[in-house]
Amino acid sequence: MPTEKLRPLEDYARKRDLTKSPEPAATVKPRGDQPRFFCVQKHLASHLHYDLRLEHNGVLLSWAVPKGPSLDPRTKRLAMQVEDHPVDYGDFEGVIPEGYGAGIVMLWDRGTWTPVSPDVDASLKKGDLKFTLDGYKLKGSWVLVRTSGRYDRSRSADSYGPGRGDGQGRSWLLIKHRDDWSGELDITTFAPRSVKSDGDLEDILAAEAPDIWRTNRPVKGGETGALLAEIVERAARLKAIRAAIVPARRPSKTTGTSRSTKRARAKPKKTARSS
Ligand code: MN
């Protein structure tokens, strides 16, 4: 094959200073085919978007979906293919203080995925990847279809980085197939929170570093800048509220212990010889 292949995760490592970023190391982890992991991360960076990641050959194939997935088969969502991510990224949730992707990452959904055709590389090459998802929020039959490339040179495409560097177009459409899991429900507003922490973006920020962007935010202008400013303020308020209620909660730990002690006492153990 004449196409020059990048080393796995080379793009991922090149874009980040992994000595400073809290993001996982660029380690390829072949784990066999079954089951294949998938996740969707809600990522407030220069734009709010959703990153769909599908495990394949020891990495996570990744697409940035600006509007997030839609359960409605009539709504095709633009999905820009971006650099492969390490498998360990699938559990990542937190704050990227600065640099590439600076912002807040929420683990919005996770589960397993199954390709319809076992030859995933052939499907990718063809630009037609059919699969099923079994997550908390996303389920059933889906397809990613590569477009003719009319989005590839758009300004909005640039904000998701230079793509995979494999010379092929990187704009795809993510489409839900009609089945028991399709419908008109807007899943991103119906189920906006994390499947890992149950938090919203401000909770994730408050838990880690609520003060980090009180000055010098990574995004300043426009809609996203305003959204981030609001989240920073909400995180600061959450931090203040938590600081006030945490000491009051501590005694309940003792209550919890005594309750379980009582329960243990109320239910005497049968001895092995009692029957
Ligand atoms: Mn992203």
GROMACS .gro file of N, CA and C in nm, residues 124-222:
model
  297
  124LEU      N    1  -1.408   0.150   0.729
  124LEU     CA    2  -1.355   0.286   0.742
  124LEU      C    3  -1.306   0.336   0.608
  125LYS      N    4  -1.238   0.249   0.536
  125LYS     CA    5  -1.183   0.286   0.407
  125LYS      C    6  -1.296   0.320   0.310
  126LYS      N    7  -1.401   0.241   0.319
  126LYS     CA    8  -1.518   0.262   0.233
  126LYS      C    9  -1.595   0.388   0.274
  127GLY      N   10  -1.578   0.429   0.399
  127GLY     CA   11  -1.652   0.545   0.448
  127GLY      C   12  -1.793   0.511   0.487
  128ASP      N   13  -1.815   0.390   0.532
  128ASP     CA   14  -1.950   0.346   0.570
  128ASP      C   15  -1.937   0.244   0.683
  129LEU      N   16  -1.949   0.293   0.805
  129LEU     CA   17  -1.930   0.207   0.921
  129LEU      C   18  -2.064   0.190   0.995
  130LYS      N   19  -2.121   0.071   0.982
  130LYS     CA   20  -2.248   0.041   1.051
  130LYS      C   21  -2.217  -0.033   1.179
  131PHE      N   22  -2.290   0.002   1.285
  131PHE     CA   23  -2.259  -0.059   1.415
  131PHE      C   24  -2.377  -0.048   1.509
  132THR      N   25  -2.370  -0.126   1.617
  132THR     CA   26  -2.469  -0.109   1.724
  132THR      C   27  -2.397  -0.060   1.849
  133LEU      N   28  -2.469   0.016   1.929
  133LEU     CA   29  -2.417   0.066   2.055
  133LEU      C   30  -2.498   0.007   2.169
  134ASP      N   31  -2.429  -0.024   2.278
  134ASP     CA   32  -2.498  -0.064   2.400
  134ASP      C   33  -2.441   0.017   2.515
  135GLY      N   34  -2.491   0.139   2.528
  135GLY     CA   35  -2.445   0.229   2.633
  135GLY      C   36  -2.558   0.254   2.731
  136TYR      N   37  -2.540   0.352   2.821
  136TYR     CA   38  -2.648   0.391   2.911
  136TYR      C   39  -2.751   0.477   2.837
  137LYS      N   40  -2.703   0.562   2.747
  137LYS     CA   41  -2.791   0.658   2.679
  137LYS      C   42  -2.813   0.623   2.533
  138LEU      N   43  -2.708   0.576   2.469
  138LEU     CA   44  -2.716   0.544   2.326
  138LEU      C   45  -2.720   0.393   2.309
  139LYS      N   46  -2.818   0.347   2.231
  139LYS     CA   47  -2.833   0.204   2.206
  139LYS      C   48  -2.878   0.182   2.063
  140GLY      N   49  -2.873   0.056   2.022
  140GLY     CA   50  -2.928   0.019   1.893
  140GLY      C   51  -2.836   0.048   1.776
  141SER      N   52  -2.897   0.060   1.658
  141SER     CA   53  -2.826   0.061   1.532
  141SER      C   54  -2.792   0.204   1.486
  142TRP      N   55  -2.667   0.223   1.441
  142TRP     CA   56  -2.616   0.354   1.397
  142TRP      C   57  -2.531   0.336   1.273
  143VAL      N   58  -2.502   0.447   1.206
  143VAL     CA   59  -2.405   0.442   1.096
  143VAL      C   60  -2.326   0.573   1.093
  144LEU      N   61  -2.199   0.560   1.060
  144LEU     CA   62  -2.114   0.675   1.028
  144LEU      C   63  -2.085   0.667   0.879
  145VAL      N   64  -2.118   0.774   0.805
  145VAL     CA   65  -2.097   0.776   0.661
  145VAL      C   66  -2.005   0.894   0.627
  146ARG      N   67  -1.897   0.866   0.556
  146ARG     CA   68  -1.808   0.976   0.517
  146ARG      C   69  -1.876   1.060   0.409
  147THR      N   70  -1.865   1.192   0.422
  147THR     CA   71  -1.928   1.280   0.323
  147THR      C   72  -1.828   1.309   0.211
  148SER      N   73  -1.876   1.377   0.111
  148SER     CA   74  -1.790   1.407  -0.003
  148SER      C   75  -1.682   1.509   0.031
  149GLY      N   76  -1.683   1.560   0.152
  149GLY     CA   77  -1.576   1.650   0.192
  149GLY      C   78  -1.610   1.796   0.188
  150ARG      N   79  -1.739   1.827   0.173
  150ARG     CA   80  -1.772   1.969   0.161
  150ARG      C   81  -1.754   2.045   0.293
  151TYR      N   82  -1.742   1.972   0.405
  151TYR     CA   83  -1.718   2.039   0.532
  151TYR      C   84  -1.569   2.048   0.565
  152ASP      N   85  -1.488   1.971   0.492
  152ASP     CA   86  -1.348   1.957   0.531
  152ASP      C   87  -1.272   2.088   0.534
  153ARG      N   88  -1.305   2.180   0.444
  153ARG     CA   89  -1.230   2.305   0.438
  153ARG      C   90  -1.300   2.419   0.511
  154SER      N   91  -1.410   2.386   0.579
  154SER     CA   92  -1.483   2.493   0.648
  154SER      C   93  -1.408   2.537   0.774
  155ARG      N   94  -1.437   2.657   0.817
  155ARG     CA   95  -1.369   2.709   0.937
  155ARG      C   96  -1.403   2.626   1.060
  156SER      N   97  -1.529   2.579   1.066
  156SER     CA   98  -1.567   2.503   1.185
  156SER      C   99  -1.490   2.371   1.191
  157ALA      N  100  -1.456   2.315   1.075
  157ALA     CA  101  -1.378   2.191   1.074
  157ALA      C  102  -1.241   2.214   1.136
  158ASP      N  103  -1.181   2.331   1.110
  158ASP     CA  104  -1.047   2.359   1.161
  158ASP      C  105  -1.039   2.358   1.312
  159SER      N  106  -1.148   2.394   1.378
  159SER     CA  107  -1.139   2.406   1.523
  159SER      C  108  -1.132   2.270   1.591
  160TYR      N  109  -1.146   2.162   1.515
  160TYR     CA  110  -1.131   2.030   1.576
  160TYR      C  111  -0.996   1.968   1.543
  161GLY      N  112  -0.905   2.048   1.491
  161GLY     CA  113  -0.770   1.999   1.466
  161GLY      C  114  -0.755   1.946   1.325
  162PRO      N  115  -0.634   1.900   1.291
  162PRO     CA  116  -0.606   1.865   1.153
  162PRO      C  117  -0.652   1.725   1.109
  163GLY      N  118  -0.731   1.657   1.188
  163GLY     CA  119  -0.779   1.526   1.143
  163GLY      C  120  -0.675   1.418   1.161
  164ARG      N  121  -0.692   1.307   1.092
  164ARG     CA  122  -0.608   1.191   1.117
  164ARG      C  123  -0.484   1.185   1.030
  165GLY      N  124  -0.472   1.273   0.935
  165GLY     CA  125  -0.352   1.272   0.854
  165GLY      C  126  -0.340   1.151   0.762
  166ASP      N  127  -0.451   1.083   0.734
  166ASP     CA  128  -0.442   0.968   0.644
  166ASP      C  129  -0.485   1.004   0.502
  167GLY      N  130  -0.497   1.133   0.478
  167GLY     CA  131  -0.524   1.179   0.343
  167GLY      C  132  -0.670   1.170   0.300
  168GLN      N  133  -0.752   1.104   0.381
  168GLN     CA  134  -0.893   1.093   0.343
  168GLN      C  135  -0.973   1.204   0.408
  169GLY      N  136  -1.089   1.231   0.350
  169GLY     CA  137  -1.176   1.331   0.408
  169GLY      C  138  -1.211   1.293   0.550
  170ARG      N  139  -1.233   1.394   0.631
  170ARG     CA  140  -1.258   1.361   0.771
  170ARG      C  141  -1.396   1.401   0.818
  171SER      N  142  -1.479   1.449   0.726
  171SER     CA  143  -1.614   1.479   0.771
  171SER      C  144  -1.706   1.362   0.740
  172TRP      N  145  -1.775   1.321   0.843
  172TRP     CA  146  -1.868   1.209   0.837
  172TRP      C  147  -2.003   1.258   0.888
  173LEU      N  148  -2.105   1.176   0.866
  173LEU     CA  149  -2.234   1.204   0.928
  173LEU      C  150  -2.266   1.087   1.021
  174LEU      N  151  -2.311   1.121   1.141
  174LEU     CA  152  -2.354   1.019   1.237
  174LEU      C  153  -2.507   1.012   1.231
  175ILE      N  154  -2.558   0.894   1.199
  175ILE     CA  155  -2.703   0.880   1.179
  175ILE      C  156  -2.756   0.761   1.258
  176LYS      N  157  -2.866   0.784   1.327
  176LYS     CA  158  -2.935   0.675   1.398
  176LYS      C  159  -3.025   0.602   1.301
  177HIS      N  160  -3.021   0.471   1.302
  177HIS     CA  161  -3.117   0.393   1.225
  177HIS      C  162  -3.246   0.378   1.305
  178ARG      N  163  -3.356   0.361   1.230
  178ARG     CA  164  -3.485   0.345   1.296
  178ARG      C  165  -3.492   0.208   1.366
  179ASP      N  166  -3.516   0.212   1.496
  179ASP     CA  167  -3.533   0.087   1.572
  179ASP      C  168  -3.598   0.122   1.706
  180ASP      N  169  -3.597   0.028   1.800
  180ASP     CA  170  -3.661   0.052   1.931
  180ASP      C  171  -3.595   0.167   2.008
  181TRP      N  172  -3.471   0.202   1.970
  181TRP     CA  173  -3.397   0.302   2.047
  181TRP      C  174  -3.393   0.437   1.976
  182SER      N  175  -3.463   0.449   1.863
  182SER     CA  176  -3.468   0.578   1.794
  182SER      C  177  -3.592   0.653   1.840
  183GLY      N  178  -3.595   0.783   1.813
  183GLY     CA  179  -3.712   0.862   1.853
  183GLY      C  180  -3.680   1.010   1.851
  184GLU      N  181  -3.778   1.089   1.891
  184GLU     CA  182  -3.760   1.234   1.883
  184GLU      C  183  -3.703   1.296   2.010
  185LEU      N  184  -3.686   1.214   2.114
  185LEU     CA  185  -3.631   1.264   2.239
  185LEU      C  186  -3.492   1.326   2.215
  186ASP      N  187  -3.472   1.449   2.265
  186ASP     CA  188  -3.339   1.512   2.254
  186ASP      C  189  -3.253   1.461   2.369
  187ILE      N  190  -3.172   1.360   2.338
  187ILE     CA  191  -3.099   1.288   2.442
  187ILE      C  192  -2.995   1.376   2.512
  188THR      N  193  -2.939   1.476   2.440
  188THR     CA  194  -2.835   1.559   2.504
  188THR      C  195  -2.894   1.651   2.611
  189THR      N  196  -3.020   1.693   2.592
  189THR     CA  197  -3.081   1.776   2.697
  189THR      C  198  -3.156   1.689   2.798
  190PHE      N  199  -3.209   1.573   2.753
  190PHE     CA  200  -3.281   1.483   2.844
  190PHE      C  201  -3.185   1.420   2.945
  191ALA      N  202  -3.067   1.384   2.900
  191ALA     CA  203  -2.969   1.316   2.987
  191ALA      C  204  -2.835   1.387   2.977
  192PRO      N  205  -2.825   1.507   3.037
  192PRO     CA  206  -2.704   1.588   3.017
  192PRO      C  207  -2.585   1.552   3.106
  193ARG      N  208  -2.605   1.466   3.205
  193ARG     CA  209  -2.501   1.453   3.308
  193ARG      C  210  -2.405   1.337   3.283
  194SER      N  211  -2.302   1.332   3.365
  194SER     CA  212  -2.196   1.231   3.353
  194SER      C  213  -2.245   1.092   3.394
  195VAL      N  214  -2.201   0.989   3.320
  195VAL     CA  215  -2.230   0.851   3.363
  195VAL      C  216  -2.122   0.802   3.460
  196LYS      N  217  -2.020   0.882   3.481
  196LYS     CA  218  -1.914   0.842   3.574
  196LYS      C  219  -1.935   0.904   3.713
  197SER      N  220  -1.962   1.035   3.715
  197SER     CA  221  -1.973   1.105   3.843
  197SER      C  222  -2.114   1.155   3.871
  198ASP      N  223  -2.201   1.145   3.772
  198ASP     CA  224  -2.335   1.201   3.777
  198ASP      C  225  -2.334   1.354   3.782
  199GLY      N  226  -2.218   1.414   3.762
  199GLY     CA  227  -2.207   1.559   3.769
  199GLY      C  228  -2.234   1.626   3.636
  200ASP      N  229  -2.255   1.757   3.643
  200ASP     CA  230  -2.260   1.839   3.523
  200ASP      C  231  -2.122   1.905   3.506
  201LEU      N  232  -2.104   1.985   3.400
  201LEU     CA  233  -1.971   2.042   3.376
  201LEU      C  234  -1.921   2.122   3.496
  202GLU      N  235  -2.011   2.198   3.559
  202GLU     CA  236  -1.966   2.279   3.673
  202GLU      C  237  -1.929   2.194   3.794
  203ASP      N  238  -1.995   2.077   3.809
  203ASP     CA  239  -1.959   1.987   3.919
  203ASP      C  240  -1.818   1.932   3.899
  204ILE      N  241  -1.787   1.899   3.774
  204ILE     CA  242  -1.655   1.843   3.743
  204ILE      C  243  -1.548   1.949   3.769
  205LEU      N  244  -1.577   2.071   3.728
  205LEU     CA  245  -1.483   2.180   3.753
  205LEU      C  246  -1.471   2.208   3.903
  206ALA      N  247  -1.584   2.209   3.973
  206ALA     CA  248  -1.583   2.239   4.117
  206ALA      C  249  -1.507   2.133   4.194
  207ALA      N  250  -1.517   2.008   4.149
  207ALA     CA  251  -1.451   1.899   4.221
  207ALA      C  252  -1.300   1.906   4.204
  208GLU      N  253  -1.256   1.961   4.092
  208GLU     CA  254  -1.112   1.958   4.066
  208GLU      C  255  -1.042   2.089   4.092
  209ALA      N  256  -1.086   2.192   4.025
  209ALA     CA  257  -1.010   2.317   4.026
  209ALA      C  258  -1.100   2.436   4.000
  210PRO      N  259  -1.194   2.463   4.093
  210PRO     CA  260  -1.294   2.567   4.066
  210PRO      C  261  -1.235   2.706   4.040
  211ASP      N  262  -1.114   2.730   4.091
  211ASP     CA  263  -1.058   2.865   4.078
  211ASP      C  264  -0.968   2.883   3.957
  212ILE      N  265  -0.947   2.774   3.884
  212ILE     CA  266  -0.842   2.776   3.783
  212ILE      C  267  -0.861   2.885   3.677
  213TRP      N  268  -0.985   2.911   3.636
  213TRP     CA  269  -1.007   3.007   3.529
  213TRP      C  270  -1.076   3.134   3.577
  214ARG      N  271  -1.064   3.166   3.704
  214ARG     CA  272  -1.124   3.293   3.750
  214ARG      C  273  -1.057   3.407   3.675
  215THR      N  274  -0.929   3.388   3.646
  215THR     CA  275  -0.863   3.480   3.553
  215THR      C  276  -0.811   3.396   3.438
  216ASN      N  277  -0.793   3.459   3.324
  216ASN     CA  278  -0.732   3.395   3.207
  216ASN      C  279  -0.796   3.262   3.163
  217ARG      N  280  -0.923   3.270   3.124
  217ARG     CA  281  -0.994   3.152   3.074
  217ARG      C  282  -0.943   3.109   2.937
  218PRO      N  283  -0.947   2.978   2.909
  218PRO     CA  284  -0.900   2.932   2.778
  218PRO      C  285  -0.989   2.978   2.662
  219VAL      N  286  -1.117   3.002   2.689
  219VAL     CA  287  -1.205   3.056   2.584
  219VAL      C  288  -1.265   3.184   2.638
  220LYS      N  289  -1.252   3.293   2.562
  220LYS     CA  290  -1.301   3.420   2.616
  220LYS      C  291  -1.424   3.472   2.545
  221GLY      N  292  -1.415   3.479   2.412
  221GLY     CA  293  -1.524   3.545   2.340
  221GLY      C  294  -1.639   3.453   2.304
  222GLY      N  295  -1.740   3.514   2.249
  222GLY     CA  296  -1.850   3.441   2.187
  222GLY      C  297  -1.935   3.360   2.284
   0.00000   0.00000   0.00000
